PDB file of C-alpha atoms in Angstrom:
ATOM      1  CA  MET O   1     -10.855  15.367  -2.947  1.00 37.00           C
ATOM      2  CA  PRO O   2      -8.926  16.392   0.014  1.00 36.00           C
ATOM      3  CA  PRO O   3      -8.559  20.769  -0.118  1.00 43.00           C
ATOM      4  CA  THR O   4      -4.227  20.653   1.367  1.00 61.00           C
ATOM      5  CA  ARG O   5      -1.546  17.962   1.192  1.00 70.00           C
ATOM      6  CA  TRP O   6      -2.067  15.129   2.306  1.00 71.00           C
ATOM      7  CA  SER O   7       0.482  12.732   4.290  1.00 73.00           C
ATOM      8  CA  CYS O   8       1.200   9.154   3.632  1.00 71.00           C
ATOM      9  CA  ASP O   9       0.186   6.568   6.321  1.00 62.00           C
ATOM     10  CA  VAL O  10       2.877   4.083   5.113  1.00 61.00           C
ATOM     11  CA  CYS O  11       5.976   6.529   4.820  1.00 69.00           C
ATOM     12  CA  GLY O  12       4.944  10.012   5.976  1.00 72.00           C
ATOM     13  CA  THR O  13       5.299  11.307   2.496  1.00 79.00           C
ATOM     14  CA  VAL O  14       2.878  14.376   1.913  1.00 81.00           C
ATOM     15  CA  ASN O  15       1.137  14.478  -1.087  1.00 76.00           C
ATOM     16  CA  ARG O  16      -0.374  16.459  -3.836  1.00 72.00           C
ATOM     17  CA  PRO O  17      -4.241  17.579  -3.573  1.00 64.00           C
ATOM     18  CA  HIS O  18      -5.467  15.786  -5.767  1.00 58.00           C
ATOM     19  CA  ALA O  19      -3.216  12.792  -5.697  1.00 65.00           C
ATOM     20  CA  THR O  20      -5.552   9.406  -5.198  1.00 62.00           C
ATOM     21  CA  THR O  21      -1.604   7.105  -4.006  1.00 67.00           C
ATOM     22  CA  CYS O  22       1.711   7.893  -2.442  1.00 72.00           C
ATOM     23  CA  GLU O  23       3.820   9.922  -4.938  1.00 70.00           C
ATOM     24  CA  ARG O  24       6.323   7.894  -3.033  1.00 71.00           C
ATOM     25  CA  CYS O  25       5.753   4.578  -2.056  1.00 66.00           C
ATOM     26  CA  ASN O  26       1.768   3.478  -4.668  1.00 64.00           C
ATOM     27  CA  SER O  27       0.198   3.749  -1.346  1.00 62.00           C
ATOM     28  CA  HIS O  28      -3.784   5.288  -1.152  1.00 59.00           C
ATOM     29  CA  CYS O  29      -5.132   8.181   0.448  1.00 63.00           C
ATOM     30  CA  PRO O  30      -6.897   8.416   3.544  1.00 59.00           C
ATOM     31  CA  VAL O  31      -9.980   8.448   4.028  1.00 50.00           C
ATOM     32  CA  ASP O  32     -11.694  11.829   2.874  1.00 52.00           C
ATOM     33  CA  ASP O  33     -14.234  12.691   5.264  1.00 47.00           C
ATOM     34  CA  SER O  34     -14.602  16.389   4.016  1.00 52.00           C
ATOM     35  CA  GLY O  35     -18.336  15.395   2.524  1.00 69.00           C
ATOM     36  CA  VAL O  36     -20.168  12.743   0.499  1.00 85.00           C
ATOM     37  CA  TRP O  37     -20.232  11.446  -2.770  1.00 88.00           C
ATOM     38  CA  THR O  38     -22.615   9.641  -5.573  1.00 90.00           C
ATOM     39  CA  CYS O  39     -21.096   6.871  -7.204  1.00 91.00           C
ATOM     40  CA  PRO O  40     -21.084   7.204 -11.244  1.00 89.00           C
ATOM     41  CA  ASP O  41     -22.282   3.492 -10.761  1.00 88.00           C
ATOM     42  CA  CYS O  42     -24.142   2.892  -9.009  1.00 92.00           C
ATOM     43  CA  SER O  43     -25.333   6.171  -7.529  1.00 91.00           C
ATOM     44  CA  THR O  44     -24.570   5.164  -3.849  1.00 90.00           C
ATOM     45  CA  LYS O  45     -23.730   7.971  -1.611  1.00 90.00           C
ATOM     46  CA  VAL O  46     -20.343   7.213   0.006  1.00 87.00           C
ATOM     47  CA  ASN O  47     -18.477   9.139   2.650  1.00 84.00           C
ATOM     48  CA  ALA O  48     -15.290   6.913   1.960  1.00 81.00           C
ATOM     49  CA  ARG O  49     -13.186   6.888  -1.138  1.00 81.00           C
ATOM     50  CA  ILE O  50     -14.281   3.632  -2.505  1.00 86.00           C
ATOM     51  CA  CYS O  51     -17.504   2.545  -3.145  1.00 89.00           C
ATOM     52  CA  PRO O  52     -18.853  -0.100  -0.918  1.00 88.00           C
ATOM     53  CA  SER O  53     -21.476  -1.243  -3.173  1.00 90.00           C
ATOM     54  CA  CYS O  54     -19.268  -1.850  -6.229  1.00 91.00           C
ATOM     55  CA  GLN O  55     -15.967  -0.335  -5.044  1.00 90.00           C
ATOM     56  CA  HIS O  56     -15.857   2.235  -7.550  1.00 90.00           C
ATOM     57  CA  ARG O  57     -13.068   5.137  -6.265  1.00 89.00           C
ATOM     58  CA  GLN O  58     -14.068   8.307  -5.659  1.00 88.00           C
ATOM     59  CA  PRO O  59     -14.244  10.440  -8.694  1.00 90.00           C
ATOM     60  CA  LEU O  60     -11.025  13.053  -8.510  1.00 88.00           C
ATOM     61  CA  SER O  61     -12.205  16.510  -8.776  1.00 87.00           C
ATOM     62  CA  LYS O  62     -13.126  18.697 -11.935  1.00 89.00           C
ATOM     63  CA  GLU O  63     -12.648  21.693 -10.653  1.00 87.00           C
ATOM     64  CA  GLY O  64     -10.573  24.260 -12.511  1.00 86.00           C
ATOM     65  CA  VAL O  65     -10.232  20.944 -15.006  1.00 88.00           C
ATOM     66  CA  ALA O  66     -10.892  21.647 -18.609  1.00 89.00           C
ATOM     67  CA  GLN O  67     -13.690  19.692 -19.978  1.00 94.00           C
ATOM     68  CA  ILE O  68     -11.754  18.632 -22.969  1.00 93.00           C
ATOM     69  CA  PHE O  69     -13.702  14.767 -23.178  1.00 96.00           C
ATOM     70  CA  GLU O  70     -16.840  17.060 -22.407  1.00 96.00           C
ATOM     71  CA  GLY O  71     -19.806  14.558 -23.524  1.00 95.00           C
ATOM     72  CA  MET O  72     -17.355  11.131 -24.865  1.00 97.00           C
ATOM     73  CA  LYS O  73     -17.510   7.670 -24.174  1.00 97.00           C
ATOM     74  CA  PHE O  74     -14.026   5.605 -23.479  1.00 98.00           C
ATOM     75  CA  VAL O  75     -13.450   1.956 -23.110  1.00 97.00           C
ATOM     76  CA  PHE O  76      -9.307   0.893 -23.483  1.00 97.00           C
ATOM     77  CA  THR O  77      -8.529  -1.435 -24.463  1.00 95.00           C
ATOM     78  CA  GLY O  78      -4.665  -2.808 -23.629  1.00 91.00           C
ATOM     79  CA  ILE O  79      -4.259  -0.359 -20.519  1.00 90.00           C
ATOM     80  CA  ILE O  80      -5.998  -1.521 -17.766  1.00 90.00           C
ATOM     81  CA  PRO O  81      -4.963  -4.286 -15.416  1.00 86.00           C
ATOM     82  CA  LYS O  82      -8.140  -6.679 -15.113  1.00 84.00           C
ATOM     83  CA  SER O  83      -6.842  -7.501 -11.268  1.00 82.00           C
ATOM     84  CA  LEU O  84      -8.287  -3.937  -9.734  1.00 85.00           C
ATOM     85  CA  PRO O  85     -11.281  -4.630  -8.123  1.00 85.00           C
ATOM     86  CA  HIS O  86     -13.031  -1.410 -10.705  1.00 90.00           C
ATOM     87  CA  SER O  87     -10.916   0.439 -13.501  1.00 92.00           C
ATOM     88  CA  SER O  88     -11.514   3.607 -11.195  1.00 92.00           C
ATOM     89  CA  GLU O  89      -8.685   2.581  -9.378  1.00 87.00           C
ATOM     90  CA  TRP O  90      -6.628   3.284 -12.654  1.00 89.00           C
ATOM     91  CA  ARG O  91      -4.799   6.276 -14.351  1.00 86.00           C
ATOM     92  CA  GLU O  92      -6.484   6.668 -16.812  1.00 92.00           C
ATOM     93  CA  TRP O  93      -9.481   6.001 -15.609  1.00 94.00           C
ATOM     94  CA  GLN O  94      -9.315   8.833 -13.565  1.00 91.00           C
ATOM     95  CA  GLN O  95      -8.045  11.877 -15.702  1.00 92.00           C
ATOM     96  CA  ALA O  96      -9.910  10.997 -18.856  1.00 95.00           C
ATOM     97  CA  SER O  97     -13.801  10.947 -16.300  1.00 94.00           C
ATOM     98  CA  GLN O  98     -11.972  13.799 -14.534  1.00 93.00           C
ATOM     99  CA  ARG O  99     -11.766  15.442 -17.517  1.00 94.00           C
ATOM    100  CA  GLY O 100     -15.352  14.882 -19.013  1.00 96.00           C
ATOM    101  CA  ALA O 101     -15.926  11.758 -20.670  1.00 97.00           C
ATOM    102  CA  GLN O 102     -17.928   8.099 -19.354  1.00 96.00           C
ATOM    103  CA  PRO O 103     -15.115   6.043 -19.438  1.00 96.00           C
ATOM    104  CA  MET O 104     -17.083   2.600 -20.350  1.00 95.00           C
ATOM    105  CA  ASN O 105     -15.431  -1.092 -19.404  1.00 93.00           C
ATOM    106  CA  GLU O 106     -17.704  -2.922 -22.622  1.00 94.00           C
ATOM    107  CA  ILE O 107     -17.810  -2.333 -25.412  1.00 95.00           C
ATOM    108  CA  SER O 108     -21.456  -0.798 -26.358  1.00 94.00           C
ATOM    109  CA  PRO O 109     -22.842   1.513 -29.273  1.00 94.00           C
ATOM    110  CA  GLU O 110     -22.730   4.372 -27.254  1.00 95.00           C
ATOM    111  CA  MET O 111     -18.981   4.372 -27.021  1.00 96.00           C
ATOM    112  CA  THR O 112     -16.717   7.701 -28.791  1.00 97.00           C
ATOM    113  CA  HIS O 113     -13.886   6.558 -28.885  1.00 97.00           C
ATOM    114  CA  LEU O 114     -11.770   2.788 -28.145  1.00 97.00           C
ATOM    115  CA  ILE O 115      -8.234   3.726 -27.144  1.00 97.00           C
ATOM    116  CA  TYR O 116      -5.975   0.894 -27.462  1.00 94.00           C
ATOM    117  CA  LYS O 117      -2.584   0.144 -26.805  1.00 90.00           C
ATOM    118  CA  GLU O 118       0.372  -0.324 -28.513  1.00 84.00           C
ATOM    119  CA  GLY O 119       0.470  -4.256 -29.711  1.00 86.00           C
ATOM    120  CA  PHE O 120      -2.972  -4.106 -29.226  1.00 91.00           C
ATOM    121  CA  GLU O 121      -4.448  -3.395 -32.677  1.00 91.00           C
ATOM    122  CA  LYS O 122      -6.429  -6.979 -33.242  1.00 90.00           C
ATOM    123  CA  SER O 123      -7.840  -7.112 -30.007  1.00 93.00           C
ATOM    124  CA  ASP O 124     -11.107  -8.180 -29.545  1.00 94.00           C
ATOM    125  CA  LYS O 125     -12.305  -5.199 -28.255  1.00 95.00           C
ATOM    126  CA  VAL O 126     -11.121  -3.501 -31.488  1.00 94.00           C
ATOM    127  CA  ARG O 127     -12.417  -6.787 -33.769  1.00 93.00           C
ATOM    128  CA  LYS O 128     -16.231  -6.452 -31.666  1.00 94.00           C
ATOM    129  CA  THR O 129     -15.788  -2.295 -31.751  1.00 94.00           C
ATOM    130  CA  GLN O 130     -14.653  -2.456 -36.171  1.00 92.00           C
ATOM    131  CA  LYS O 131     -18.031  -4.652 -36.055  1.00 91.00           C
ATOM    132  CA  LEU O 132     -19.777  -1.813 -34.721  1.00 91.00           C
ATOM    133  CA  GLY O 133     -19.914   0.788 -38.098  1.00 80.00           C
ATOM    134  CA  HIS O 134     -17.541   3.899 -38.898  1.00 78.00           C
ATOM    135  CA  ASN O 135     -19.257   6.322 -35.981  1.00 87.00           C
ATOM    136  CA  ILE O 136     -16.907   5.166 -33.089  1.00 94.00           C
ATOM    137  CA  LYS O 137     -13.019   6.314 -33.422  1.00 94.00           C
ATOM    138  CA  ILE O 138     -10.652   3.431 -32.702  1.00 95.00           C
ATOM    139  CA  VAL O 139      -7.666   5.899 -31.020  1.00 94.00           C
ATOM    140  CA  ALA O 140      -3.952   4.677 -30.225  1.00 90.00           C
ATOM    141  CA  SER O 141      -3.048   5.708 -26.802  1.00 90.00           C
ATOM    142  CA  GLU O 142      -1.659   8.644 -27.628  1.00 86.00           C
ATOM    143  CA  TRP O 143      -3.954  10.776 -28.926  1.00 89.00           C
ATOM    144  CA  PHE O 144      -5.703  10.204 -24.893  1.00 92.00           C
ATOM    145  CA  TYR O 145      -1.678  11.235 -23.268  1.00 88.00           C
ATOM    146  CA  GLN O 146      -1.334  14.337 -25.654  1.00 81.00           C
ATOM    147  CA  SER O 147      -4.884  15.713 -25.409  1.00 85.00           C
ATOM    148  CA  ILE O 148      -4.610  16.108 -21.605  1.00 85.00           C
ATOM    149  CA  ALA O 149      -0.451  16.922 -22.017  1.00 77.00           C
ATOM    150  CA  VAL O 150      -1.810  20.013 -23.901  1.00 73.00           C
ATOM    151  CA  ASP O 151      -4.997  20.690 -22.511  1.00 80.00           C
ATOM    152  CA  VAL O 152      -7.570  20.329 -25.779  1.00 80.00           C
ATOM    153  CA  LYS O 153      -8.466  17.764 -27.160  1.00 87.00           C
ATOM    154  CA  LEU O 154      -6.809  17.579 -30.209  1.00 83.00           C
ATOM    155  CA  ASP O 155      -7.444  16.239 -33.513  1.00 82.00           C
ATOM    156  CA  GLU O 156      -8.113  12.517 -33.586  1.00 87.00           C
ATOM    157  CA  SER O 157      -7.169  11.635 -37.368  1.00 83.00           C
ATOM    158  CA  PRO O 158      -3.776  11.293 -36.773  1.00 78.00           C
ATOM    159  CA  TYR O 159      -3.914   8.685 -34.689  1.00 85.00           C
ATOM    160  CA  THR O 160      -6.704   6.417 -35.889  1.00 88.00           C
ATOM    161  CA  LEU O 161      -5.911   2.902 -36.405  1.00 86.00           C
ATOM    162  CA  HIS O 162      -5.685   2.268 -40.301  1.00 74.00           C
ATOM    163  CA  GLY O 163      -4.628   6.027 -40.235  1.00 58.00           C
ATOM    164  CA  PRO O 164      -1.929   7.973 -41.465  1.00 48.00           C
ATOM    165  CA  GLN O 165       0.812   6.056 -41.929  1.00 41.00           C
ATOM    166  CA  LYS O 166       3.147   9.193 -40.768  1.00 40.00           C
ATOM    167  CA  LYS O 167       3.414  10.140 -37.963  1.00 44.00           C
ATOM    168  CA  LEU O 168       4.757  12.777 -35.926  1.00 43.00           C
ATOM    169  CA  VAL O 169       7.375   9.773 -33.384  1.00 42.00           C
ATOM    170  CA  ALA O 170       8.747  12.705 -30.803  1.00 48.00           C
ATOM    171  CA  ALA O 171       8.551  15.882 -29.786  1.00 50.00           C
ATOM    172  CA  THR O 172       9.209  17.999 -27.022  1.00 52.00           C
ATOM    173  CA  VAL O 173       7.495  22.038 -27.173  1.00 49.00           C
ATOM    174  CA  GLN O 174       8.602  24.683 -25.568  1.00 49.00           C
ATOM    175  CA  GLY O 175       6.701  28.162 -25.209  1.00 47.00           C
ATOM    176  CA  PRO O 176       4.418  30.180 -23.200  1.00 45.00           C
ATOM    177  CA  SER O 177       0.851  26.757 -21.983  1.00 45.00           C
ATOM    178  CA  ARG O 178      -1.655  29.038 -23.289  1.00 41.00           C
ATOM    179  CA  ASP O 179       0.091  29.173 -26.454  1.00 45.00           C
ATOM    180  CA  ILE O 180       0.695  25.151 -26.702  1.00 45.00           C
ATOM    181  CA  ALA O 181      -3.161  23.848 -27.952  1.00 42.00           C
ATOM    182  CA  THR O 182      -3.209  26.887 -30.173  1.00 44.00           C
ATOM    183  CA  ALA O 183       0.388  26.103 -31.638  1.00 47.00           C
ATOM    184  CA  PHE O 184       0.252  22.616 -31.315  1.00 49.00           C
ATOM    185  CA  ALA O 185      -2.918  21.799 -33.106  1.00 44.00           C
ATOM    186  CA  SER O 186      -2.018  23.886 -35.761  1.00 47.00           C
ATOM    187  CA  THR O 187       1.975  22.359 -36.796  1.00 49.00           C
ATOM    188  CA  LEU O 188       0.747  18.481 -35.844  1.00 48.00           C
ATOM    189  CA  LEU O 189      -0.075  17.430 -39.356  1.00 42.00           C
ATOM    190  CA  GLU O 190       2.065  19.885 -40.976  1.00 48.00           C
ATOM    191  CA  ILE O 191       5.192  17.709 -39.209  1.00 45.00           C
ATOM    192  CA  ALA O 192       4.250  15.116 -38.951  1.00 46.00           C
ATOM    193  CA  GLY O 193       3.079  14.038 -42.554  1.00 46.00           C
ATOM    194  CA  ASN O 194       6.204  15.453 -44.103  1.00 45.00           C
ATOM    195  CA  SER O 195       8.971  13.709 -43.431  1.00 43.00           C
ATOM    196  CA  ASP O 196      11.515  16.778 -44.231  1.00 44.00           C
ATOM    197  CA  ILE O 197       9.897  19.071 -41.776  1.00 43.00           C
ATOM    198  CA  SER O 198      11.878  18.528 -38.632  1.00 47.00           C
ATOM    199  CA  SER O 199      10.954  21.445 -36.671  1.00 49.00           C
ATOM    200  CA  ALA O 200       8.436  24.920 -36.943  1.00 49.00           C
ATOM    201  CA  SER O 201       7.068  27.056 -35.039  1.00 49.00           C
ATOM    202  CA  GLY O 202       4.334  29.425 -34.039  1.00 47.00           C
ATOM    203  CA  GLY O 203       2.555  30.940 -31.869  1.00 45.00           C
ATOM    204  CA  GLY O 204       5.699  31.385 -29.270  1.00 48.00           C
ATOM    205  CA  VAL O 205       5.389  27.719 -29.266  1.00 46.00           C
ATOM    206  CA  ARG O 206       8.613  25.774 -31.742  1.00 52.00           C
ATOM    207  CA  VAL O 207       7.586  21.916 -32.154  1.00 50.00           C
ATOM    208  CA  THR O 208      10.735  19.158 -33.084  1.00 53.00           C
ATOM    209  CA  LYS O 209      10.443  15.674 -34.215  1.00 50.00           C
ATOM    210  CA  SER O 210      13.033  12.411 -33.631  1.00 48.00           C
ATOM    211  CA  LEU O 211      13.078   8.971 -34.518  1.00 44.00           C
ATOM    212  CA  THR O 212      12.863   6.102 -32.759  1.00 45.00           C
ATOM    213  CA  GLU O 213      14.966   3.526 -33.410  1.00 42.00           C
ATOM    214  CA  ASP O 214      11.315   0.948 -33.312  1.00 43.00           C
ATOM    215  CA  GLY O 215       9.154   3.478 -35.517  1.00 44.00           C
ATOM    216  CA  ASN O 216       6.619   3.665 -32.736  1.00 44.00           C
ATOM    217  CA  PHE O 217       5.574   7.414 -32.388  1.00 46.00           C
ATOM    218  CA  MET O 218       5.977   9.095 -28.913  1.00 50.00           C
ATOM    219  CA  TRP O 219       5.212  12.845 -27.655  1.00 53.00           C
ATOM    220  CA  LEU O 220       6.747  14.392 -25.663  1.00 54.00           C
ATOM    221  CA  VAL O 221       5.432  17.746 -24.387  1.00 55.00           C
ATOM    222  CA  PRO O 222       7.316  19.817 -20.923  1.00 56.00           C
ATOM    223  CA  PRO O 223       5.687  22.814 -19.321  1.00 55.00           C
ATOM    224  CA  ASN O 224       7.074  25.926 -19.416  1.00 57.00           C
ATOM    225  CA  PRO O 225       8.565  25.679 -16.502  1.00 58.00           C
ATOM    226  CA  PRO O 226       9.077  22.250 -15.357  1.00 68.00           C
ATOM    227  CA  LYS O 227       8.219  20.800 -12.153  1.00 75.00           C
ATOM    228  CA  PRO O 228       9.833  19.007 -10.013  1.00 85.00           C
ATOM    229  CA  LEU O 229       8.079  15.964 -11.083  1.00 87.00           C
ATOM    230  CA  PHE O 230      10.663  13.189 -10.684  1.00 92.00           C
ATOM    231  CA  GLN O 231      12.092  15.120  -7.180  1.00 88.00           C
ATOM    232  CA  ASP O 232      14.007  11.964  -5.116  1.00 87.00           C
ATOM    233  CA  PHE O 233      13.634   9.656  -7.790  1.00 94.00           C
ATOM    234  CA  ILE O 234      17.331   8.865  -8.119  1.00 95.00           C
ATOM    235  CA  MET O 235      17.118   6.402 -12.260  1.00 96.00           C
ATOM    236  CA  ALA O 236      19.383   4.303 -14.079  1.00 96.00           C
ATOM    237  CA  PHE O 237      18.888   3.944 -17.544  1.00 96.00           C
ATOM    238  CA  SER O 238      19.722   1.062 -19.857  1.00 93.00           C
ATOM    239  CA  PRO O 239      22.077   2.155 -23.168  1.00 91.00           C
ATOM    240  CA  SER O 240      19.035   1.343 -25.342  1.00 89.00           C
ATOM    241  CA  VAL O 241      17.306   4.496 -23.565  1.00 89.00           C
ATOM    242  CA  PRO O 242      17.073   7.339 -26.162  1.00 82.00           C
ATOM    243  CA  GLN O 243      18.620  10.218 -24.924  1.00 81.00           C
ATOM    244  CA  LEU O 244      15.457  12.092 -25.759  1.00 76.00           C
ATOM    245  CA  ILE O 245      13.897  10.243 -22.720  1.00 84.00           C
ATOM    246  CA  ILE O 246      17.500  10.475 -20.695  1.00 88.00           C
ATOM    247  CA  ASP O 247      16.764  14.667 -20.610  1.00 82.00           C
ATOM    248  CA  LEU O 248      13.094  14.200 -20.182  1.00 82.00           C
ATOM    249  CA  ALA O 249      13.928  12.824 -17.204  1.00 89.00           C
ATOM    250  CA  VAL O 250      16.601  15.109 -15.601  1.00 88.00           C
ATOM    251  CA  GLY O 251      14.102  17.979 -16.898  1.00 84.00           C
ATOM    252  CA  TYR O 252      11.784  17.701 -14.237  1.00 86.00           C
ATOM    253  CA  SER O 253      14.182  16.776 -11.800  1.00 90.00           C
ATOM    254  CA  ALA O 254      14.873  12.979 -12.332  1.00 93.00           C
ATOM    255  CA  LYS O 255      18.751  12.331 -10.820  1.00 94.00           C
ATOM    256  CA  THR O 256      21.015  10.148 -12.537  1.00 94.00           C
ATOM    257  CA  GLY O 257      22.735   7.177 -11.291  1.00 93.00           C
ATOM    258  CA  THR O 258      24.202   3.651 -12.234  1.00 92.00           C
ATOM    259  CA  LEU O 259      22.496  -0.002 -10.908  1.00 92.00           C
ATOM    260  CA  ALA O 260      26.752  -0.077  -9.075  1.00 88.00           C
ATOM    261  CA  THR O 261      25.351   3.266  -7.084  1.00 85.00           C
ATOM    262  CA  GLU O 262      22.283   4.629  -5.014  1.00 88.00           C
ATOM    263  CA  ALA O 263      20.076   4.116  -8.150  1.00 93.00           C
ATOM    264  CA  THR O 264      16.120   3.041  -7.184  1.00 92.00           C
ATOM    265  CA  TYR O 265      14.905   2.845 -10.442  1.00 94.00           C
ATOM    266  CA  TYR O 266      15.682   1.339 -13.874  1.00 94.00           C
ATOM    267  CA  VAL O 267      14.509   2.515 -16.932  1.00 94.00           C
ATOM    268  CA  VAL O 268      14.946   0.479 -19.987  1.00 92.00           C
ATOM    269  CA  ALA O 269      13.724   0.161 -23.170  1.00 88.00           C
ATOM    270  CA  LYS O 270      11.255  -3.036 -25.249  1.00 80.00           C
ATOM    271  CA  LYS O 271      13.974  -4.239 -26.927  1.00 82.00           C
ATOM    272  CA  ASP O 272      16.101  -4.708 -23.919  1.00 85.00           C
ATOM    273  CA  GLU O 273      13.974  -7.950 -22.720  1.00 78.00           C
ATOM    274  CA  GLY O 274      17.179 -10.326 -21.646  1.00 81.00           C
ATOM    275  CA  LEU O 275      19.557  -8.157 -20.978  1.00 87.00           C
ATOM    276  CA  PRO O 276      21.210  -8.938 -18.182  1.00 90.00           C
ATOM    277  CA  GLU O 277      21.535  -5.453 -15.965  1.00 91.00           C
ATOM    278  CA  ILE O 278      17.966  -6.230 -15.889  1.00 91.00           C
ATOM    279  CA  ALA O 279      19.018  -9.593 -13.563  1.00 90.00           C
ATOM    280  CA  THR O 280      20.701  -7.167 -11.957  1.00 91.00           C
ATOM    281  CA  ALA O 281      17.989  -4.781 -10.992  1.00 91.00           C
ATOM    282  CA  ARG O 282      16.163  -7.140  -9.584  1.00 90.00           C
ATOM    283  CA  GLU O 283      18.654  -8.444  -6.891  1.00 91.00           C
ATOM    284  CA  LYS O 284      18.841  -5.034  -5.715  1.00 91.00           C
ATOM    285  CA  GLN O 285      15.145  -4.286  -5.784  1.00 90.00           C
ATOM    286  CA  LEU O 286      15.157  -1.026  -7.921  1.00 91.00           C
ATOM    287  CA  LYS O 287      11.581  -0.815  -9.791  1.00 91.00           C
ATOM    288  CA  ILE O 288      12.191  -1.513 -13.303  1.00 92.00           C
ATOM    289  CA  VAL O 289      10.432   0.682 -15.558  1.00 92.00           C
ATOM    290  CA  PRO O 290       9.950   1.544 -19.350  1.00 91.00           C
ATOM    291  CA  VAL O 291      10.401   4.648 -21.270  1.00 88.00           C
ATOM    292  CA  GLU O 292       6.483   4.599 -21.357  1.00 86.00           C
ATOM    293  CA  TRP O 293       6.216   5.403 -18.144  1.00 90.00           C
ATOM    294  CA  ILE O 294       8.277   8.433 -18.250  1.00 89.00           C
ATOM    295  CA  GLN O 295       6.673  10.072 -21.142  1.00 83.00           C
ATOM    296  CA  HIS O 296       3.067   8.930 -19.093  1.00 84.00           C
ATOM    297  CA  CYS O 297       3.792  10.812 -16.531  1.00 85.00           C
ATOM    298  CA  VAL O 298       4.968  13.769 -17.859  1.00 80.00           C
ATOM    299  CA  GLN O 299       2.084  13.640 -19.976  1.00 77.00           C
ATOM    300  CA  LEU O 300      -0.693  13.684 -17.188  1.00 80.00           C
ATOM    301  CA  HIS O 301       1.160  15.350 -14.470  1.00 78.00           C
ATOM    302  CA  GLU O 302       1.235  13.310 -11.657  1.00 81.00           C
ATOM    303  CA  ILE O 303       3.101  10.215 -11.046  1.00 85.00           C
ATOM    304  CA  ILE O 304       1.564   6.990 -11.981  1.00 84.00           C
ATOM    305  CA  PRO O 305       1.591   3.180  -9.959  1.00 80.00           C
ATOM    306  CA  ASN O 306       4.692   1.883 -12.137  1.00 77.00           C
ATOM    307  CA  VAL O 307       2.530  -1.777 -11.755  1.00 72.00           C
ATOM    308  CA  GLY O 308       0.702  -3.292 -14.588  1.00 71.00           C
ATOM    309  CA  CYS O 309       1.698  -2.095 -18.256  1.00 73.00           C
ATOM    310  CA  TYR O 310       4.120  -0.047 -16.477  1.00 79.00           C
ATOM    311  CA  SER O 311       6.226  -2.065 -14.535  1.00 75.00           C
ATOM    312  CA  LEU O 312       8.598  -4.548 -16.129  1.00 70.00           C
ATOM    313  CA  GLU O 313       7.561  -7.499 -14.041  1.00 60.00           C
ATOM    314  CA  ASN O 314       3.789  -7.400 -14.920  1.00 47.00           C
ATOM    315  CA  VAL O 315       4.094  -6.195 -18.217  1.00 42.00           C
ATOM    316  CA  ALA O 316       1.852  -9.490 -19.434  1.00 41.00           C
ATOM    317  CA  ALA O 317      -0.268  -9.067 -16.926  1.00 44.00           C
ATOM    318  CA  PRO O 318      -4.261  -9.336 -18.235  1.00 52.00           C
ATOM    319  CA  THR O 319      -5.530  -5.979 -19.462  1.00 60.00           C
ATOM    320  CA  ARG O 320      -8.701  -4.762 -20.000  1.00 63.00           C
TER     321      ARG O 320
END
């Protein structure tokens, strides 16, 4: 990865050193001439961003990154678009590899975790994994995102397929970043398993929860203080988007607008399909994204390209 900030060849935006795509227009980072890397798939020595032999993208630098997934082997289902030249183009693959995991495309007895997106609980990959026995953990994707957000591998139990039914559905954590991992892990099961508990604290961290209307769960963990992740983004929100999500976006420096003004993004909830405002947003060529896009950008600490499952236009696109 480039050691310094880099300028996008398309729009001129100056991006963070470890960003692989432009934070404004999603164009790929230029070739890194600073050194040769070895492709993890085919062992080819490469001096470009993409391995010419197998199309594997250059992995993110592990320098200074906690190896919370060291020794684990992940397969994703419902997350990585099949249309990509190589799965390593996708953020979740890159983040898993950067933190010590070995991402894989195919189900294998060697894998340790199958990470599924909500709605893919009955996918072919889930069924195949279940036939391999109980040694492989089948977990909701929120386990992956939340582990990265707090920089520690969380216990898989609350996220396991057909595991505990009571889950913490939304949380805001405030406190010194180094305290978050310990305090969050210690309060996680208690607050998730007891519907009477609305908040908990420990180690300098306060955790609160709130339910979403459809019963799904989300983790929202802003660091202290939040970074200007959505700086220069102007977002309009559908009426169904929870206030918690709006506050989160604004907390990360997003500006709010309306469809009638200067908004560039339109954030929608799942039940908004068919909403007339979506047609208006398309006419104005706004980027239409689900609430999960904001949540996962925050948890991964970077802007995720709004394609595949993060774009309303492509939400039905085939995934691996």
